[in-house]
Amino acid sequence: LIQRFKKTTYESTQIKILKLFKKWIEMFFYDFIDDDSLKVTLSDFLDRDIRNPSHSTYVSDIREAFKNQNDVAFISNGPVGVT
């Protein structure tokens, strides 16, 4: 019972964090515009640390949000680096 609780809590916490990353990108993309290390850190986190196959949809959503915001920043401000 305790192991099931830990697993359920762990997974729900991961999902909440992934949703938070997506919101951060959607609402505060300017944090990423000039910070290449932040982009690399986020990308590495998504590539290395999120291994649960059931979270792949969230990872795809984050990457898509990043791409969409990057496209908007490019149109508004000129080229923006992407990692």
Coordinates of C-alpha atoms in Angstrom, one line a residue, residues 25 29 62-72:
I25 CA 7.1 28.6 -21.4
F29 CA 9.0 32.8 -22.6
I62 CA 6.3 21.3 -23.7
R63 CA 8.4 21.1 -26.9
E64 CA 5.5 22.3 -29.0
A65 CA 4.9 25.2 -26.7
F66 CA 8.5 26.1 -26.8
K67 CA 8.5 25.9 -30.6
N68 CA 5.4 28.1 -30.8
Q69 CA 6.7 30.7 -28.5
N70 CA 10.0 30.7 -30.3
D71 CA 8.2 31.3 -33.6
V72 CA 6.3 34.2 -32.1

